[in-house]
XYZ file of C-alpha atoms in Angstrom:
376
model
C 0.000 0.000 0.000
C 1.613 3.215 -1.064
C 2.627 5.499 1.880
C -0.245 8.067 2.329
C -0.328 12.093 1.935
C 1.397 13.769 5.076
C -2.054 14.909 6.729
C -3.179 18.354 7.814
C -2.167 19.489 10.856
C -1.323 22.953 12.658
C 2.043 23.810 13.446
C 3.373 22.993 16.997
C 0.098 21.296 18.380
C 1.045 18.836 20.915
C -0.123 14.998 21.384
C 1.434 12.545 24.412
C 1.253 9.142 24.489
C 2.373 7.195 27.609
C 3.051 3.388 28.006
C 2.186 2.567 31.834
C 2.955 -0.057 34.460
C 0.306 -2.132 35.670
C 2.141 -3.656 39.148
C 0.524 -5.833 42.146
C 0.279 -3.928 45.300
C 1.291 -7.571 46.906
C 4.807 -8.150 45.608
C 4.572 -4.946 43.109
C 5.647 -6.955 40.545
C 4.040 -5.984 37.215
C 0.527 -8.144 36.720
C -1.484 -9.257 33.815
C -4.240 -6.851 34.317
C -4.322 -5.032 31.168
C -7.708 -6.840 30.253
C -9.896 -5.741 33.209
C -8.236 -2.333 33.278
C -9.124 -1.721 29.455
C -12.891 -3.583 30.520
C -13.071 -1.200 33.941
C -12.439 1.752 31.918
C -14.581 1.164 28.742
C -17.785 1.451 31.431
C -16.944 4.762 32.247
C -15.655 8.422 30.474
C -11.861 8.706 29.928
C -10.387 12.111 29.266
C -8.342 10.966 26.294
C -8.370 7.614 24.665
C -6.352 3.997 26.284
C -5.278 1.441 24.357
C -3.745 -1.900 25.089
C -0.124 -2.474 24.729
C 2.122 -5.460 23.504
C 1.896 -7.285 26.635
C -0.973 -7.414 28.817
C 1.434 -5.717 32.329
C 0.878 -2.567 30.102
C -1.283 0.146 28.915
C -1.087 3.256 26.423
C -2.829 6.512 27.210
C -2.523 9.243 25.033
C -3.871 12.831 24.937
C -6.210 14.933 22.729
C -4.311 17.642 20.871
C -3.535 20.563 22.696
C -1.794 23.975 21.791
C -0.296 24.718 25.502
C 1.680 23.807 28.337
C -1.764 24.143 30.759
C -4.428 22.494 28.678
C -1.658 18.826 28.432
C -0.887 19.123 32.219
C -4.600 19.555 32.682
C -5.748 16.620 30.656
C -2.849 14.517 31.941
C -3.518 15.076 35.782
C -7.363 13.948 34.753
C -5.874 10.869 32.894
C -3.802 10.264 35.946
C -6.673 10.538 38.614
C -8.917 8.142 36.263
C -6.079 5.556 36.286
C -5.330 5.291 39.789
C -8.682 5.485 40.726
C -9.549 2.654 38.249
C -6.287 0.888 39.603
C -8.102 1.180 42.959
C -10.805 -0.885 42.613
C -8.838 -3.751 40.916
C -5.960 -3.516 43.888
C -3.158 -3.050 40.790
C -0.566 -0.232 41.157
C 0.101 2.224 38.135
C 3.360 3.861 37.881
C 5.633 5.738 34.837
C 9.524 3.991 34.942
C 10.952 3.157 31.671
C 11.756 -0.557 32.945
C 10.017 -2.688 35.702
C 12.835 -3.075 37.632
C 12.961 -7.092 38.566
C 10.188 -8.363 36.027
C 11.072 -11.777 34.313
C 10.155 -11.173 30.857
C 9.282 -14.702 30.119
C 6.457 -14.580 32.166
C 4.275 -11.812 30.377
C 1.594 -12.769 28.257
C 1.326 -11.144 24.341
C -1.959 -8.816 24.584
C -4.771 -11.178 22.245
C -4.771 -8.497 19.356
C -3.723 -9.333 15.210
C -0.323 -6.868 15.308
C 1.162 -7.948 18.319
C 0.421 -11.691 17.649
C 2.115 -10.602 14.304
C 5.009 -8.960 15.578
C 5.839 -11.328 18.585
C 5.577 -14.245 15.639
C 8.162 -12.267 13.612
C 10.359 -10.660 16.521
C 10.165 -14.310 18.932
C 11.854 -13.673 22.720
C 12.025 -9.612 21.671
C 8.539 -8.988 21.691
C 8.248 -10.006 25.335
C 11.271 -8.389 26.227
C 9.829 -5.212 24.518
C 7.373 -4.831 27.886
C 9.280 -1.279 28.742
C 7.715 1.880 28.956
C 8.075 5.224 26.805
C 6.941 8.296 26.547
C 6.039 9.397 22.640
C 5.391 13.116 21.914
C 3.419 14.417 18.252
C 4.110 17.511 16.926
C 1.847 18.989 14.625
C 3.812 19.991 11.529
C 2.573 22.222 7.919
C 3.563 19.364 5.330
C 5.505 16.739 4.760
C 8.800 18.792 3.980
C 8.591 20.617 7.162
C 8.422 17.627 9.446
C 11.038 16.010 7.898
C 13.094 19.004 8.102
C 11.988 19.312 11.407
C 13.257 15.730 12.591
C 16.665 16.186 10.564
C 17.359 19.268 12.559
C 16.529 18.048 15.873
C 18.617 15.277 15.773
C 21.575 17.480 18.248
C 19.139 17.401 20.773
C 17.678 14.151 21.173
C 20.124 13.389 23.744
C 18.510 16.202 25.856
C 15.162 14.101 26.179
C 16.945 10.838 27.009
C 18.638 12.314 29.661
C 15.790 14.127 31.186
C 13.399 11.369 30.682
C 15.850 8.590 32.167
C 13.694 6.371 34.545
C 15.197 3.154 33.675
C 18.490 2.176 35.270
C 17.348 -1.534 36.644
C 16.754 -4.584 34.664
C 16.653 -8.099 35.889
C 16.886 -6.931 39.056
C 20.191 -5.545 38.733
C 21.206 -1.759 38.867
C 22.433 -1.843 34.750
C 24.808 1.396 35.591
C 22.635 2.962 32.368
C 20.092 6.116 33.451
C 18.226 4.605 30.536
C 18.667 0.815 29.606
C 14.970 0.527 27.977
C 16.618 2.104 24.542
C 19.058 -0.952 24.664
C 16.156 -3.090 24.141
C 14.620 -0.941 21.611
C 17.945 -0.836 19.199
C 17.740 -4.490 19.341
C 14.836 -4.195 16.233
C 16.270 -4.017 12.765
C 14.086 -0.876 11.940
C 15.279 0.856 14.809
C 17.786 3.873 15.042
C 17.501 7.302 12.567
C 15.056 7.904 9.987
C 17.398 8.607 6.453
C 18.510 11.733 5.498
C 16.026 13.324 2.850
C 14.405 16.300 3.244
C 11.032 16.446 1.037
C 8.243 14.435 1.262
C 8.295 13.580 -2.142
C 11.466 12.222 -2.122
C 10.855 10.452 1.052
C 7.766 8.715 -0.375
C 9.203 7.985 -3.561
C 12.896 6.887 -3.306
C 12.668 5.329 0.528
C 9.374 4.156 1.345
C 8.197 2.499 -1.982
C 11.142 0.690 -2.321
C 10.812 -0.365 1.097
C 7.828 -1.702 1.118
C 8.357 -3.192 -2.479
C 11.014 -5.217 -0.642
C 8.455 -6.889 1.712
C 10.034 -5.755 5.012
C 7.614 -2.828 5.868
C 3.682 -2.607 4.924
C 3.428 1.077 7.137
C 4.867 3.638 9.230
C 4.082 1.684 12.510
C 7.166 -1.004 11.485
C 10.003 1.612 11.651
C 11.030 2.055 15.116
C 13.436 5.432 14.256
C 13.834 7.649 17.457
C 11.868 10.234 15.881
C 9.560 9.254 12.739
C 7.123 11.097 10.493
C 3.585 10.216 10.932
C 1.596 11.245 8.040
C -2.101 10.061 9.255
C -1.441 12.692 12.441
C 0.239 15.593 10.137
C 2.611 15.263 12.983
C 6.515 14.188 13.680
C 6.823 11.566 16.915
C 9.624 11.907 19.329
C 10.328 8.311 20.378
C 13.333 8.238 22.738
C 12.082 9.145 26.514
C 11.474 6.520 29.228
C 8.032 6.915 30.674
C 8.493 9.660 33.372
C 7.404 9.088 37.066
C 5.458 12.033 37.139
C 3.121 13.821 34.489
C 3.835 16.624 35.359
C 7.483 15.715 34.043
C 6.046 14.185 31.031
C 3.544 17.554 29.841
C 7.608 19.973 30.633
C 9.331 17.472 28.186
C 6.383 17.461 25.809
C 6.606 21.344 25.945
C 10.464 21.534 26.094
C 9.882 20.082 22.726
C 7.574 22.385 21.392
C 9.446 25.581 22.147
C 12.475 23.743 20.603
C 10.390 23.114 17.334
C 9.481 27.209 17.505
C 12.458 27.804 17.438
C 13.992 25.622 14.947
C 11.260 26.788 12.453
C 11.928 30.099 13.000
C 15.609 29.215 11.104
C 17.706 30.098 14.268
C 20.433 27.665 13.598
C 22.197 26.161 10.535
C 19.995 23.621 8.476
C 20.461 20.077 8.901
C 22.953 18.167 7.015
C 23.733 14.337 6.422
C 27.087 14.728 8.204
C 25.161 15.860 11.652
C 24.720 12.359 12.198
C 28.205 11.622 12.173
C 28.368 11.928 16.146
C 24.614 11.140 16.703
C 25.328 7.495 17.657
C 28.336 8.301 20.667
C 25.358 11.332 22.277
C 22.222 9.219 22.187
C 24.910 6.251 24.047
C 26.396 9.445 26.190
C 22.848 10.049 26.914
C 21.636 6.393 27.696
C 24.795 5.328 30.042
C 25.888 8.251 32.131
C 22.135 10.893 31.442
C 23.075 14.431 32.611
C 26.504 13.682 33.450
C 26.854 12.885 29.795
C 29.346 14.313 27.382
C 27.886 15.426 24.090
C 29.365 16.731 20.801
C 27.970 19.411 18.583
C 27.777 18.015 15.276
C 28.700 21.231 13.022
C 31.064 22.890 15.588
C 32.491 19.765 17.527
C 32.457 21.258 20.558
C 32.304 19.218 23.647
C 29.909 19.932 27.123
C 28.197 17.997 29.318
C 24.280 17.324 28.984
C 23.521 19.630 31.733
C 25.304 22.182 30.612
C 24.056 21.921 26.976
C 20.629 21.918 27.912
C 20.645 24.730 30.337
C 21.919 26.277 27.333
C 19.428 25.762 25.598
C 16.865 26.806 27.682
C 18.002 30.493 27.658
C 18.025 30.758 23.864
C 14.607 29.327 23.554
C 13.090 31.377 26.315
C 11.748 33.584 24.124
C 9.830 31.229 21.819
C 8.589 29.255 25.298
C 7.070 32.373 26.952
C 5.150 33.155 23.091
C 3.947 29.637 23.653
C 2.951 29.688 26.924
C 5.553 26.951 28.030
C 7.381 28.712 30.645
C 6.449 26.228 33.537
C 7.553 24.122 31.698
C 10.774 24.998 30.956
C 11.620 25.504 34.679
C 10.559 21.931 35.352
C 13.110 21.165 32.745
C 15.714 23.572 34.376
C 15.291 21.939 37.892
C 15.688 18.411 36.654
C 18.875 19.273 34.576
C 20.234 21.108 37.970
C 18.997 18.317 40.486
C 18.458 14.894 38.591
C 16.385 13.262 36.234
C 14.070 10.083 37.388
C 17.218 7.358 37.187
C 18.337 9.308 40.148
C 15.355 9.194 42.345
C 14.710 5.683 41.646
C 18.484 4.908 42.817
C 18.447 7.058 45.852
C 14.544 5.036 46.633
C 16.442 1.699 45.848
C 18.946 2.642 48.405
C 16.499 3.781 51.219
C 14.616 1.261 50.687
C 16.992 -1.384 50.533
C 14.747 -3.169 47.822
C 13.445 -3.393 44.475
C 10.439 -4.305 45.329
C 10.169 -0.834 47.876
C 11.576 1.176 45.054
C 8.683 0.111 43.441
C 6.221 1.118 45.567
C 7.702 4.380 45.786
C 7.208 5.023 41.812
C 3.897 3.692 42.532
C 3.331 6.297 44.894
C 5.353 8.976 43.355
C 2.574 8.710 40.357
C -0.199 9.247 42.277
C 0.789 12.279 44.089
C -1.551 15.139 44.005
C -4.683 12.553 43.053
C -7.901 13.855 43.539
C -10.644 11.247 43.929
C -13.023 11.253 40.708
């Protein structure tokens, strides 16, 4: 089926889609309860839409389209307070985390839908492995040539969102020394990694994605698994690299970090993109995933060298401007305070240590989730 038209969208809307844990509140490891959840929640009004995900210990929420940084929080503290509640009354914990940290991925069950049957058939042990949690974020773009020049010129900063989204530093049961170790599972899928450098939608449709899917090996979008992809039914791009945050309030600042970045980029304030850019992009996005903040990154047109922190602190002042015009300056503090004190891997390492167990750290993501929830 030929790729369809890049749909109409306006510019630097916002969409957020979150993959959640679904944990027992017994030994808070994560539980097969995606079916009643999805069967709980069907009986009553969600503010948004839920979907199953590729295991049943896990659910996708994602947001109507919003313009601002207080409309998303809004309609993700309402999402929030319908989960937990909904967890409530079925005794099962839900909680953000990019990994469960002890869960033996053998024991989840594929969710009984036609694509996931498909892809566990094609992908064998990975599929079950793939139970870890992300964050996605749409951005509403004009065409087809601006999103992909869009995602080609954000490609410097991606490391910025790993680092500040990290929430997955335990696997197994062991502390993996990564702030984010769910990406190692994701690069593990042959369609995984960049999207190629072209920079019109034409061109894109016509000397990449036909011959693509003339080969067999892709029938849609949905079976590339870049870090950021186009997606043409949306009219939107769809950053792809953060962990699931702990918070939503963390999740609505990245979402909006990325907005005022988009502004900004749009409005031509640094060089365009070039094929070469991607020369470094491999050693940040692994700078990113092992050591987060503490991270050294290199810029790919000037080669000069500074820590994650640093870079995006950075970049917070020059896009200050473009946030406040968008109404994303919350936002961008939340983003300043977790470059300056520590993104999620931290707190779930400092919880691990208090607590003395994965199983408490657990409960303390559980719990960090549901702060501020208001009773429906």
């Amino acid at each position: 089926m030929p790729l369809e038209p890049f749909g109409v969208s306006k510019p630097l809307t916002l969409g957020v889609e979150l993959e959640l844990q679904l944990v027992s509140l017994s030994d808070f490891d994560l539980v097969d309860a995606s079916p009643d959840m999805l069967d709980l929640l069907s009986r009553r009004k969600f503010p948004g839409n839920v979907v199953p995900e590729i295991t049943e210990s896990m659910i996708e929420i994602s947001t109507d389209v919003h313009t601002n940084h207080a409309e998303l929080l809004a309609q993700l503290r309402e999402i929030r307070d319908t989960l937990v509640h909904a967890g409530d009354m079925l005794n099962v914990g839900v909680c953000g985390g990019g990994t469960h940290p002890f869960q033996n991925w053998s024991e989840r069950k594929i969710f009984s839908k036609p694509r996931f049957k498909e892809v566990s058939t094609l992908y064998g042990y990975l599929a079950k492995q793939f139970t870890i949690f992300g964050q996605h974020v749409h951005v509403g773009c004009s065409s087809g040539d601006v999103a992909l020049r869009l995602l080609h010129s954000l490609n410097r900063y991606v490391p910025h969102f790993i680092a500040l989204s990290a929430s997955s530093p335990y696997v197994q049961g062991r502390d993996t020394l990564f702030n984010s170790a769910r990406l190692n599972s994701v690069f593990a899928f042959p369609l995984s990694g960049r999207a190629p450098f072209l920079l019109t939608w034409e061109e894109f449709q016509s000397e990449y994605f036909a011959k693509m899917e003339h080969t067999g090996i892709v029938k849609s979008m949905k079976d590339f698994y870049w870090d950021i992809r186009p997606k043409p039914e949306f009219g939107t791009i769809e950053l792809r690299v953060c962990d699931t945050p702990l918070t939503v309030e963390r999740a609505a600042a990245l979402a909006c970090y990325l907005q005022a970045l988009c502004c900004y980029l749009l409005e031509g304030m640094e060089a365009p993109p070039r094929e070469e850019d991607y020369l470094v992009y491999n050693y940040n996005r692994f700078q990113a995933c092992r050591f987060g903040l503490d991270g050294t990154v290199v810029h790919p047109q000037t080669h000069e060298a500074k820590t994650l922190r640093e870079d995006i602190l950075g970049t917070l002042e020059r896009i200050a401007p473009f946030a406040a015009a968008l109404g994303a300056e919350q936002a961008l503090e939340h983003v300043r305070k977790t470059a300056q004190a520590g993104s999620d891997a931290s707190y779930l390492r400092d919880k691990r240590a208090q607590c003395g167990s994965t199983e408490g750290m657990v409960n303390e993501a559980v719990l960090r989730f549901r702060e501020n929830f208001e009773m429906a």
